[in-house]
Structures are given as C-alpha cells and as structure tokens.
PDB file of C-alpha atoms and ligand atoms in Angstrom:
ATOM      1  CA  MET J 374     -59.569  22.433 -14.884  1.00 42.00           C
ATOM      2  CA  ILE J 375     -57.271  20.225 -12.487  1.00 52.00           C
ATOM      3  CA  ASP J 376     -58.940  20.846  -8.066  1.00 62.00           C
ATOM      4  CA  CYS J 377     -55.280  20.567  -6.843  1.00 72.00           C
ATOM      5  CA  GLN J 378     -53.379  22.042  -8.078  1.00 71.00           C
ATOM      6  CA  GLY J 379     -50.632  23.227  -6.367  1.00 84.00           C
ATOM      7  CA  LYS J 380     -51.855  20.534  -3.909  1.00 91.00           C
ATOM      8  CA  LEU J 381     -50.981  17.471  -5.471  1.00 95.00           C
ATOM      9  CA  ALA J 382     -48.156  15.913  -7.794  1.00 96.00           C
ATOM     10  CA  VAL J 383     -47.447  12.407  -8.809  1.00 97.00           C
ATOM     11  CA  LEU J 384     -45.658  11.066  -6.637  1.00 96.00           C
ATOM     12  CA  TYR J 385     -42.500   7.697  -8.683  1.00 96.00           C
ATOM     13  CA  GLU J 386     -41.563   5.223  -5.288  1.00 94.00           C
ATOM     14  CA  GLY J 387     -39.109   3.704  -7.458  1.00 92.00           C
ATOM     15  CA  GLN J 388     -41.465  -0.313  -8.192  1.00 90.00           C
ATOM     16  CA  GLY J 389     -43.673  -0.532 -12.115  1.00 90.00           C
ATOM     17  CA  ASP J 390     -43.393   1.108 -15.083  1.00 94.00           C
ATOM     18  CA  ILE J 391     -42.606   4.844 -14.788  1.00 97.00           C
ATOM     19  CA  SER J 392     -44.115   5.374 -17.800  1.00 97.00           C
ATOM     20  CA  ALA J 393     -47.724   4.297 -16.115  1.00 97.00           C
ATOM     21  CA  TYR J 394     -46.907   7.886 -13.377  1.00 98.00           C
ATOM     22  CA  GLN J 395     -45.614  10.552 -16.211  1.00 98.00           C
ATOM     23  CA  GLN J 396     -48.887   9.646 -17.939  1.00 98.00           C
ATOM     24  CA  LEU J 397     -51.037  10.302 -15.152  1.00 98.00           C
ATOM     25  CA  ALA J 398     -49.766  13.406 -14.445  1.00 97.00           C
ATOM     26  CA  GLU J 399     -49.218  14.758 -18.362  1.00 97.00           C
ATOM     27  CA  LYS J 400     -53.142  13.400 -17.843  1.00 97.00           C
ATOM     28  CA  LEU J 401     -54.458  14.896 -14.837  1.00 96.00           C
ATOM     29  CA  GLN J 402     -51.449  18.208 -15.594  1.00 95.00           C
ATOM     30  CA  LEU J 403     -49.566  17.302 -12.101  1.00 95.00           C
ATOM     31  CA  PRO J 404     -45.949  17.643 -10.927  1.00 95.00           C
ATOM     32  CA  PHE J 405     -44.728  14.519 -11.414  1.00 96.00           C
ATOM     33  CA  TYR J 406     -41.435  13.259  -8.704  1.00 95.00           C
ATOM     34  CA  GLN J 407     -39.430  10.952  -9.668  1.00 94.00           C
ATOM     35  CA  SER J 408     -38.393  10.637  -5.765  1.00 89.00           C
ATOM     36  CA  PHE J 409     -40.471  12.599  -2.564  1.00 86.00           C
ATOM     37  CA  ASN J 410     -38.062  15.784  -1.957  1.00 81.00           C
ATOM     38  CA  ASP J 411     -38.089  17.779   0.856  1.00 80.00           C
ATOM     39  CA  ASP J 412     -38.908  21.183  -0.864  1.00 83.00           C
ATOM     40  CA  THR J 413     -41.858  20.319  -2.104  1.00 86.00           C
ATOM     41  CA  LEU J 414     -45.128  22.139  -2.089  1.00 88.00           C
ATOM     42  CA  GLU J 415     -47.854  19.616  -2.598  1.00 94.00           C
ATOM     43  CA  ASN J 416     -48.873  17.606   0.996  1.00 92.00           C
ATOM     44  CA  PHE J 417     -50.657  15.312  -0.866  1.00 94.00           C
ATOM     45  CA  PHE J 418     -48.386  12.659  -3.478  1.00 96.00           C
ATOM     46  CA  LEU J 419     -51.188   9.963  -6.359  1.00 97.00           C
ATOM     47  CA  SER J 420     -49.183   6.220  -6.695  1.00 97.00           C
ATOM     48  CA  TRP J 421     -49.851   2.794  -6.907  1.00 97.00           C
ATOM     49  CA  ARG J 422     -49.171   0.444  -4.106  1.00 96.00           C
ATOM     50  CA  GLU J 423     -49.399  -2.775  -3.923  1.00 95.00           C
ATOM     51  CA  GLY J 424     -50.845  -2.611  -7.204  1.00 95.00           C
ATOM     52  CA  SER J 425     -53.857   0.292  -5.997  1.00 97.00           C
ATOM     53  CA  LEU J 426     -53.819   3.742  -6.682  1.00 98.00           C
ATOM     54  CA  SER J 427     -53.408   5.647  -3.383  1.00 97.00           C
ATOM     55  CA  LEU J 428     -52.317   9.379  -1.875  1.00 96.00           C
ATOM     56  CA  ILE J 429     -50.128   9.887  -0.340  1.00 95.00           C
ATOM     57  CA  ASP J 430     -50.406  11.976   2.834  1.00 92.00           C
ATOM     58  CA  ARG J 431     -46.400  14.391   2.963  1.00 92.00           C
ATOM     59  CA  ASN J 432     -46.773  14.065   7.004  1.00 89.00           C
ATOM     60  CA  ASN J 433     -47.227  10.573   6.996  1.00 89.00           C
ATOM     61  CA  LEU J 434     -45.570   8.851   4.204  1.00 90.00           C
ATOM     62  CA  LYS J 435     -46.152   5.023   5.117  1.00 91.00           C
ATOM     63  CA  SER J 436     -49.965   5.279   4.895  1.00 89.00           C
ATOM     64  CA  SER J 437     -51.851   6.154   1.808  1.00 94.00           C
ATOM     65  CA  LEU J 438     -55.971   5.521   1.204  1.00 96.00           C
ATOM     66  CA  SER J 439     -57.266   4.457  -1.863  1.00 97.00           C
ATOM     67  CA  VAL J 440     -60.960   3.135  -2.941  1.00 98.00           C
ATOM     68  CA  GLU J 441     -61.160   0.287  -0.758  1.00 97.00           C
ATOM     69  CA  ILE J 442     -63.533  -2.672  -2.374  1.00 96.00           C
ATOM     70  CA  GLU J 443     -63.407  -5.550   0.172  1.00 90.00           C
ATOM     71  CA  HIS J 444     -67.235  -6.456   2.324  1.00 87.00           C
ATOM     72  CA  ARG J 445     -67.185  -4.537   4.903  1.00 85.00           C
ATOM     73  CA  PRO J 446     -65.607  -6.214   8.327  1.00 85.00           C
ATOM     74  CA  GLY J 447     -68.557  -8.255   9.522  1.00 83.00           C
ATOM     75  CA  GLU J 448     -70.463  -7.723   6.370  1.00 82.00           C
ATOM     76  CA  GLN J 449     -71.221 -11.549   4.239  1.00 78.00           C
ATOM     77  CA  LEU J 450     -69.274 -12.862   1.437  1.00 81.00           C
ATOM     78  CA  SER J 451     -71.892 -13.325  -0.660  1.00 86.00           C
ATOM     79  CA  TRP J 452     -73.245 -11.521  -3.617  1.00 93.00           C
ATOM     80  CA  PRO J 453     -76.007  -9.696  -3.745  1.00 96.00           C
ATOM     81  CA  ILE J 454     -76.022  -9.471   0.457  1.00 95.00           C
ATOM     82  CA  ALA J 455     -78.942  -8.917   2.430  1.00 94.00           C
ATOM     83  CA  LYS J 456     -80.568  -5.348   1.754  1.00 96.00           C
ATOM     84  CA  THR J 457     -81.303  -4.515   5.735  1.00 93.00           C
ATOM     85  CA  GLY J 458     -79.746  -1.476   7.412  1.00 95.00           C
ATOM     86  CA  ALA J 459     -80.450   2.473   6.915  1.00 97.00           C
ATOM     87  CA  LEU J 460     -79.072   3.171   3.355  1.00 98.00           C
ATOM     88  CA  ALA J 461     -81.655   0.270   2.589  1.00 98.00           C
ATOM     89  CA  GLN J 462     -84.491   1.859   3.725  1.00 98.00           C
ATOM     90  CA  ALA J 463     -84.417   4.694   2.766  1.00 98.00           C
ATOM     91  CA  LEU J 464     -83.487   3.397  -0.670  1.00 98.00           C
ATOM     92  CA  GLY J 465     -86.220   1.509  -0.601  1.00 98.00           C
ATOM     93  CA  ARG J 466     -87.795  -2.151  -1.717  1.00 97.00           C
ATOM     94  CA  LYS J 467     -88.789  -1.132  -4.719  1.00 97.00           C
ATOM     95  CA  THR J 468     -85.572   0.409  -6.367  1.00 98.00           C
ATOM     96  CA  LYS J 469     -83.578  -1.552  -8.300  1.00 98.00           C
ATOM     97  CA  THR J 470     -81.175   1.628 -10.304  1.00 98.00           C
ATOM     98  CA  VAL J 471     -79.170   4.474  -8.959  1.00 98.00           C
ATOM     99  CA  VAL J 472     -77.312   6.745  -9.423  1.00 99.00           C
ATOM    100  CA  ASP J 473     -74.501   7.947  -6.876  1.00 99.00           C
ATOM    101  CA  ALA J 474     -74.035  11.691  -8.140  1.00 98.00           C
ATOM    102  CA  THR J 475     -71.562  12.691  -5.592  1.00 98.00           C
ATOM    103  CA  ALA J 476     -69.504   9.263  -5.564  1.00 98.00           C
ATOM    104  CA  GLY J 477     -66.390   9.976  -3.513  1.00 97.00           C
ATOM    105  CA  TRP J 478     -64.075   7.091  -2.176  1.00 97.00           C
ATOM    106  CA  GLY J 479     -67.046   4.711  -4.131  1.00 98.00           C
ATOM    107  CA  GLN J 480     -68.368   3.692  -0.680  1.00 97.00           C
ATOM    108  CA  ASP J 481     -71.730   4.711  -0.425  1.00 98.00           C
ATOM    109  CA  SER J 482     -71.933   2.792  -4.241  1.00 98.00           C
ATOM    110  CA  LEU J 483     -70.061  -0.310  -3.577  1.00 98.00           C
ATOM    111  CA  ALA J 484     -71.868  -1.043  -0.376  1.00 97.00           C
ATOM    112  CA  MET J 485     -75.225  -0.460  -2.826  1.00 98.00           C
ATOM    113  CA  PHE J 486     -73.276  -2.356  -5.277  1.00 98.00           C
ATOM    114  CA  ARG J 487     -73.096  -5.295  -2.408  1.00 96.00           C
ATOM    115  CA  MET J 488     -76.926  -5.136  -2.490  1.00 97.00           C
ATOM    116  CA  GLY J 489     -76.822  -5.787  -5.443  1.00 97.00           C
ATOM    117  CA  TYR J 490     -78.078  -2.449  -6.942  1.00 98.00           C
ATOM    118  CA  VAL J 491     -77.209  -1.223 -10.610  1.00 98.00           C
ATOM    119  CA  VAL J 492     -74.885   1.285  -9.668  1.00 98.00           C
ATOM    120  CA  LEU J 493     -73.851   4.368 -12.113  1.00 98.00           C
ATOM    121  CA  SER J 494     -71.361   6.296 -10.453  1.00 98.00           C
ATOM    122  CA  LEU J 495     -71.004  10.504 -10.790  1.00 98.00           C
ATOM    123  CA  GLU J 496     -67.699  12.511 -10.125  1.00 98.00           C
ATOM    124  CA  ARG J 497     -66.285  16.010 -10.950  1.00 96.00           C
ATOM    125  CA  SER J 498     -63.428  15.364  -9.533  1.00 95.00           C
ATOM    126  CA  PRO J 499     -60.852  14.370 -12.266  1.00 96.00           C
ATOM    127  CA  VAL J 500     -58.557  13.293  -9.305  1.00 96.00           C
ATOM    128  CA  MET J 501     -60.781  11.515  -7.166  1.00 96.00           C
ATOM    129  CA  ALA J 502     -62.527   9.728 -11.069  1.00 98.00           C
ATOM    130  CA  GLU J 503     -59.131   8.770 -11.225  1.00 98.00           C
ATOM    131  CA  LEU J 504     -59.477   6.649  -7.777  1.00 98.00           C
ATOM    132  CA  LEU J 505     -62.003   5.383  -8.497  1.00 98.00           C
ATOM    133  CA  ALA J 506     -61.432   3.620 -11.868  1.00 98.00           C
ATOM    134  CA  ASP J 507     -58.521   2.580 -10.216  1.00 98.00           C
ATOM    135  CA  GLY J 508     -60.922   1.042  -7.786  1.00 98.00           C
ATOM    136  CA  PHE J 509     -63.903   0.122 -10.219  1.00 98.00           C
ATOM    137  CA  LYS J 510     -60.859  -2.058 -12.077  1.00 98.00           C
ATOM    138  CA  ARG J 511     -59.788  -3.730  -9.044  1.00 98.00           C
ATOM    139  CA  LEU J 512     -63.815  -4.843  -8.428  1.00 97.00           C
ATOM    140  CA  GLN J 513     -63.971  -6.125 -11.952  1.00 97.00           C
ATOM    141  CA  GLN J 514     -60.072  -8.896 -11.415  1.00 96.00           C
ATOM    142  CA  LEU J 515     -62.388  -9.922  -7.764  1.00 94.00           C
ATOM    143  CA  ALA J 516     -62.666 -13.453  -8.398  1.00 92.00           C
ATOM    144  CA  TRP J 517     -66.204 -13.444  -6.992  1.00 92.00           C
ATOM    145  CA  VAL J 518     -67.085 -10.536  -8.910  1.00 95.00           C
ATOM    146  CA  GLN J 519     -65.845 -11.834 -11.993  1.00 95.00           C
ATOM    147  CA  GLN J 520     -66.589 -16.457 -10.921  1.00 94.00           C
ATOM    148  CA  LEU J 521     -70.439 -13.871 -11.252  1.00 95.00           C
ATOM    149  CA  ASN J 522     -70.145 -12.180 -14.106  1.00 96.00           C
ATOM    150  CA  LEU J 523     -70.742  -8.767 -12.629  1.00 96.00           C
ATOM    151  CA  ALA J 524     -70.042  -4.861 -13.302  1.00 93.00           C
ATOM    152  CA  PRO J 525     -68.592  -2.750 -11.470  1.00 96.00           C
ATOM    153  CA  PRO J 526     -70.974   0.195 -11.385  1.00 98.00           C
ATOM    154  CA  GLN J 527     -70.342   2.454 -14.299  1.00 98.00           C
ATOM    155  CA  LEU J 528     -68.477   5.665 -13.873  1.00 98.00           C
ATOM    156  CA  GLN J 529     -69.026   9.117 -16.066  1.00 98.00           C
ATOM    157  CA  VAL J 530     -66.378  11.772 -14.692  1.00 98.00           C
ATOM    158  CA  GLY J 531     -67.914  14.740 -14.691  1.00 97.00           C
ATOM    159  CA  ASN J 532     -70.808  17.484 -13.143  1.00 97.00           C
ATOM    160  CA  ALA J 533     -73.958  15.672 -11.712  1.00 98.00           C
ATOM    161  CA  ILE J 534     -75.803  18.980 -12.733  1.00 98.00           C
ATOM    162  CA  GLU J 535     -74.986  18.873 -16.113  1.00 98.00           C
ATOM    163  CA  ILE J 536     -75.044  14.921 -15.868  1.00 98.00           C
ATOM    164  CA  LEU J 537     -78.374  14.238 -14.664  1.00 98.00           C
ATOM    165  CA  GLU J 538     -80.113  17.736 -16.734  1.00 98.00           C
ATOM    166  CA  LYS J 539     -79.284  15.294 -20.138  1.00 98.00           C
ATOM    167  CA  LEU J 540     -79.495  11.475 -18.597  1.00 97.00           C
ATOM    168  CA  GLU J 541     -81.012   9.882 -21.041  1.00 96.00           C
ATOM    169  CA  PHE J 542     -82.939   7.214 -18.425  1.00 97.00           C
ATOM    170  CA  LYS J 543     -85.120   7.843 -14.805  1.00 98.00           C
ATOM    171  CA  PRO J 544     -83.020   6.134 -12.237  1.00 98.00           C
ATOM    172  CA  ASP J 545     -85.402   5.094  -9.459  1.00 98.00           C
ATOM    173  CA  CYS J 546     -83.349   6.838  -6.886  1.00 98.00           C
ATOM    174  CA  ILE J 547     -80.262   9.785  -6.928  1.00 99.00           C
ATOM    175  CA  TYR J 548     -78.561   9.250  -4.259  1.00 98.00           C
ATOM    176  CA  LEU J 549     -77.015  12.471  -2.702  1.00 98.00           C
ATOM    177  CA  ASP J 550     -73.274  12.771  -0.887  1.00 97.00           C
ATOM    178  CA  PRO J 551     -72.013  16.541  -1.061  1.00 96.00           C
ATOM    179  CA  MET J 552     -69.423  17.233   1.584  1.00 93.00           C
ATOM    180  CA  PHE J 553     -71.193  20.016   4.373  1.00 89.00           C
ATOM    181  CA  PRO J 554     -68.960  21.966   6.767  1.00 84.00           C
ATOM    182  CA  PRO J 555     -67.405  20.293   9.613  1.00 82.00           C
ATOM    183  CA  LYS J 556     -69.779  20.932  13.057  1.00 78.00           C
ATOM    184  CA  ARG J 557     -65.944  22.446  14.435  1.00 67.00           C
ATOM    185  CA  LYS J 558     -63.336  22.640  12.402  1.00 57.00           C
ATOM    186  CA  LYS J 559     -61.202  20.259  12.987  1.00 55.00           C
ATOM    187  CA  SER J 560     -64.373  17.270  13.657  1.00 53.00           C
ATOM    188  CA  ALA J 561     -61.978  14.889  16.265  1.00 53.00           C
ATOM    189  CA  LEU J 562     -64.873  11.900  14.212  1.00 54.00           C
ATOM    190  CA  ALA J 563     -64.825  12.383  10.587  1.00 66.00           C
ATOM    191  CA  LYS J 564     -62.814   9.900   8.458  1.00 80.00           C
ATOM    192  CA  LYS J 565     -59.274  10.420   7.547  1.00 85.00           C
ATOM    193  CA  SER J 566     -60.786   9.828   4.380  1.00 88.00           C
ATOM    194  CA  ILE J 567     -63.332  12.343   4.177  1.00 86.00           C
ATOM    195  CA  MET J 568     -60.557  14.691   5.803  1.00 85.00           C
ATOM    196  CA  VAL J 569     -58.345  14.792   3.273  1.00 86.00           C
ATOM    197  CA  LEU J 570     -61.346  15.133   0.531  1.00 88.00           C
ATOM    198  CA  ARG J 571     -62.467  17.592   1.641  1.00 86.00           C
ATOM    199  CA  ASP J 572     -58.446  19.569   1.462  1.00 85.00           C
ATOM    200  CA  LEU J 573     -58.982  18.250  -2.250  1.00 86.00           C
ATOM    201  CA  VAL J 574     -62.361  19.317  -3.095  1.00 86.00           C
ATOM    202  CA  GLY J 575     -63.216  21.458  -0.937  1.00 84.00           C
ATOM    203  CA  ASP J 576     -67.483  22.107   0.385  1.00 84.00           C
ATOM    204  CA  ASP J 577     -69.232  21.905  -2.036  1.00 87.00           C
ATOM    205  CA  MET J 578     -70.733  25.219  -2.389  1.00 91.00           C
ATOM    206  CA  ASP J 579     -74.136  24.128  -5.257  1.00 96.00           C
ATOM    207  CA  LYS J 580     -75.455  22.053  -3.153  1.00 97.00           C
ATOM    208  CA  ALA J 581     -78.897  23.346  -3.336  1.00 97.00           C
ATOM    209  CA  GLU J 582     -78.569  23.146  -6.634  1.00 98.00           C
ATOM    210  CA  LEU J 583     -77.561  19.884  -7.592  1.00 98.00           C
ATOM    211  CA  PHE J 584     -80.697  18.721  -4.609  1.00 98.00           C
ATOM    212  CA  SER J 585     -82.952  20.558  -7.112  1.00 98.00           C
ATOM    213  CA  THR J 586     -81.542  18.985 -10.627  1.00 98.00           C
ATOM    214  CA  ALA J 587     -82.426  15.218  -9.607  1.00 98.00           C
ATOM    215  CA  LEU J 588     -85.221  16.156  -8.114  1.00 98.00           C
ATOM    216  CA  LYS J 589     -85.579  16.567 -11.601  1.00 98.00           C
ATOM    217  CA  ALA J 590     -83.809  13.998 -13.121  1.00 98.00           C
ATOM    218  CA  THR J 591     -85.493  10.604 -10.909  1.00 98.00           C
ATOM    219  CA  GLY J 592     -88.393   8.334 -11.719  1.00 98.00           C
ATOM    220  CA  LYS J 593     -88.829   7.796  -7.821  1.00 98.00           C
ATOM    221  CA  ARG J 594     -86.749   9.156  -5.370  1.00 98.00           C
ATOM    222  CA  VAL J 595     -84.034  11.577  -4.336  1.00 98.00           C
ATOM    223  CA  VAL J 596     -82.056  10.238  -0.722  1.00 98.00           C
ATOM    224  CA  VAL J 597     -79.416  12.715   0.688  1.00 98.00           C
ATOM    225  CA  LYS J 598     -77.436  11.622   3.678  1.00 97.00           C
ATOM    226  CA  SER J 599     -75.909  14.374   5.388  1.00 96.00           C
ATOM    227  CA  PRO J 600     -74.101  14.751   8.995  1.00 94.00           C
ATOM    228  CA  ASP J 601     -76.344  14.539  11.821  1.00 93.00           C
ATOM    229  CA  TYR J 602     -76.034  17.799  13.089  1.00 93.00           C
ATOM    230  CA  ALA J 603     -77.218  19.605   9.116  1.00 94.00           C
ATOM    231  CA  GLU J 604     -80.661  21.071   7.938  1.00 95.00           C
ATOM    232  CA  PRO J 605     -82.118  18.826   5.304  1.00 97.00           C
ATOM    233  CA  LEU J 606     -81.137  19.861   1.754  1.00 97.00           C
ATOM    234  CA  GLY J 607     -83.756  20.273   0.516  1.00 97.00           C
ATOM    235  CA  GLY J 608     -86.503  21.207   3.377  1.00 97.00           C
ATOM    236  CA  LYS J 609     -88.121  18.547   4.963  1.00 98.00           C
ATOM    237  CA  PRO J 610     -88.262  15.280   3.922  1.00 98.00           C
ATOM    238  CA  ASN J 611     -91.236  12.654   3.080  1.00 98.00           C
ATOM    239  CA  GLU J 612     -88.596  10.264   5.427  1.00 98.00           C
ATOM    240  CA  SER J 613     -85.312  10.101   7.247  1.00 98.00           C
ATOM    241  CA  PHE J 614     -83.080   7.015   8.542  1.00 98.00           C
ATOM    242  CA  GLN J 615     -80.949   7.131  10.721  1.00 96.00           C
ATOM    243  CA  GLY J 616     -77.262   6.002  11.107  1.00 91.00           C
ATOM    244  CA  LYS J 617     -74.347   6.128  13.287  1.00 89.00           C
ATOM    245  CA  LEU J 618     -74.119  10.166  13.305  1.00 90.00           C
ATOM    246  CA  LEU J 619     -75.819  10.387  10.114  1.00 95.00           C
ATOM    247  CA  ARG J 620     -79.277  10.908   8.072  1.00 97.00           C
ATOM    248  CA  TYR J 621     -81.128  10.074   5.247  1.00 98.00           C
ATOM    249  CA  ASP J 622     -83.670  12.330   4.028  1.00 98.00           C
ATOM    250  CA  VAL J 623     -85.622  10.623   1.298  1.00 98.00           C
ATOM    251  CA  TYR J 624     -87.779  12.843  -0.873  1.00 98.00           C
ATOM    252  CA  LEU J 625     -90.078  11.543  -3.009  1.00 98.00           C
ATOM    253  CA  LYS J 626     -90.791  13.077  -6.239  1.00 93.00           C
TER     254      LYS J 626
HETATM  255  C1  SAM V1566     -68.606  13.162   0.912  1.00 74.14           C
HETATM  256  S1  SAM V1566     -67.947  13.129  -0.477  1.00 74.14           S
HETATM  257  C2  SAM V1566     -68.956  11.700  -1.075  1.00 74.14           C
HETATM  258  C3  SAM V1566     -68.380  10.344  -0.681  1.00 74.14           C
HETATM  259  C4  SAM V1566     -68.609   9.138  -0.720  1.00 74.14           C
HETATM  260  N1  SAM V1566     -70.505   8.868  -0.664  1.00 74.14           N
HETATM  261  C5  SAM V1566     -67.922   8.011  -0.252  1.00 74.14           C
HETATM  262  O1  SAM V1566     -68.813   6.977  -0.387  1.00 74.14           O
HETATM  263  O2  SAM V1566     -67.265   7.294  -0.350  1.00 74.14           O
HETATM  264  C6  SAM V1566     -68.639  14.349  -2.463  1.00 74.14           C
HETATM  265  C7  SAM V1566     -67.821  13.156  -3.199  1.00 74.14           C
HETATM  266  O3  SAM V1566     -68.994  14.639  -3.961  1.00 74.14           O
HETATM  267  C8  SAM V1566     -68.713  15.261  -5.790  1.00 74.14           C
HETATM  268  N2  SAM V1566     -69.399  16.075  -6.113  1.00 74.14           N
HETATM  269  C9  SAM V1566     -69.827  16.550  -5.515  1.00 74.14           C
HETATM  270  N3  SAM V1566     -70.476  17.717  -6.450  1.00 74.14           N
HETATM  271  C10 SAM V1566     -70.552  17.146  -7.391  1.00 74.14           C
HETATM  272  C11 SAM V1566     -71.542  17.171  -8.711  1.00 74.14           C
HETATM  273  N4  SAM V1566     -72.575  18.396  -7.799  1.00 74.14           N
HETATM  274  N5  SAM V1566     -70.993  16.806  -9.725  1.00 74.14           N
HETATM  275  C12 SAM V1566     -70.226  15.506  -9.151  1.00 74.14           C
HETATM  276  N6  SAM V1566     -69.426  14.999  -8.022  1.00 74.14           N
HETATM  277  C13 SAM V1566     -69.647  16.096  -6.917  1.00 74.14           C
HETATM  278  C14 SAM V1566     -66.837  15.574  -4.324  1.00 74.14           C
HETATM  279  O4  SAM V1566     -66.423  15.674  -5.875  1.00 74.14           O
HETATM  280  C15 SAM V1566     -66.618  14.916  -3.867  1.00 74.14           C
HETATM  281  O5  SAM V1566     -65.679  13.588  -4.026  1.00 74.14           O
END
C-alpha cells in the first residue's frame, strides 16, 4: 500500500539513467514524468539530485530534501563521537543496541550511529524508506565509514508495531519519535523536513499502541522524543531530559 497517492510522483530531470526512475515509480506505484509540467497535480516529486534521492516541493523546485548523512556542524569529525547531550543521557550509559522505531528522515538514527550505538531503523512509509535506504547507501560509501569498516544502521520497512511484536532480540533501548500534531496550525518553528513529512505521511494516530508494544519488546528502556508542549506518551516517565523545544521521556522496564 502506498501512502502518498495523488501527492507524489517520480520526476526525471534529464540526467542519469532513466530506467532507475522508471523502476522507482513502478516499485512505489507512483506516476512517472519525464519533465515538470504545470498540469501535474502532485505537490511533491522524487528525483536523484547530485547522487542523492531527493524530495522536491513543486512550490520550490530548486530546493530539495534528502537524508543528510554528514556530521552536524560543530560535531567532532571522528567516530564514535562523544556520548553527550540530552539524547545520549536519555539513551542511558549502558545502552549499546537501539531500535529506532520511527526512523523518518533518519536524523536520530544517524546521530545514534555516530555516537557508536548499534542501530536498527524501522520505517513504515515506503517513500521515506526509499529515501533512508539511499541515505544509508551513501553513508556506506563515505571514506571514513569504509576506512573504519562500519556498517550503517540496518533498515527494516514495515509497521513497527508488527515488527516489534516479532523481534528476535531484546534491544537495550527502543526509541520513538512519532509525529505529534503541531501546537499551532502552521508552526513557524517546525523544520521544513518535518512539515513535508507531515504533509506526506500525516500524524501517527497509533502512537499509544506503538508505545505499549515497545515497552513489552525492549530489554531495558523506551525513550520517547516529543515536543515540549505534548503530554508524555506513556504517562509519567521515570526520567526526562530537556532539549531545545523538545523532551526525551525515559520509561524503564
Ligand atoms: C517525526 S518522524 C521521525 C523523525 C526522525 N526521528 C528523524 O530524526 O528524522 C516520524 C516517522 O515515523 C514513522 N512511523 C510512525 N509510526 C510508525 C510505525 N508504527 N511503524 C513504522 N514507522 C512509523 C512515520 O512514517 C514517520 O516517517
């Protein structure tokens, strides 16, 4: 089942092997266009730009979004980087394995990968999963990743509720960052990538069930990232760590 019918198409921009675009459109059951046309109804397009599978907004065809695999500005250029900050505190000092059950643009999975955690990323949107797979493939090709012989996060496509129920190991931590409704209708503070994600996949209405499944499936803890205005997803957490406009709630098993 495709989650983006009517909203998204694959767009060939005249460069590279056209068959890769056709195959992607077929795999995701999306319309395929060989050039941009004002008559197209879709608001978003998938295309490869500078070697990255990218999501393009029809209102701003020049800019595009793809899974960002480089270190963040100011971050140590080494691996693993220091486990500091609210995310690392929430994950816990003894944690080694993490299942990121709501991978999205992969930014949290990749932050955890850079800190040296072993990460399994789950994503149910086939479109987001394609963007992630492309990002993880690019990561694998980076010189420092090859030199250190590192494996990027593993990606599994599907509903995390079902995957976690059948998980064959107990991760130290299951990490959840579901989509919460925005505080205001159009939040000026929301990042472009998250606004686009909300347009494409909508709010995650089953997050309470995801939380209870995660608590059963985890070995030690569940960490929930939420906007600072949102009620804790699983009731009163054991601990909370404050980030910028967000909170990491920790539930111990
Ligand atoms: C807010 S985004 C996550 C952003 C992510 N933490 C990042 O760093 O880019 C939520 C994502 O979780 C996915 N998702 C929500 N519930 C899910 C579920 N039950 N199984 C798998 N993926 C899920 C959505 O499709 C969406 O891509």
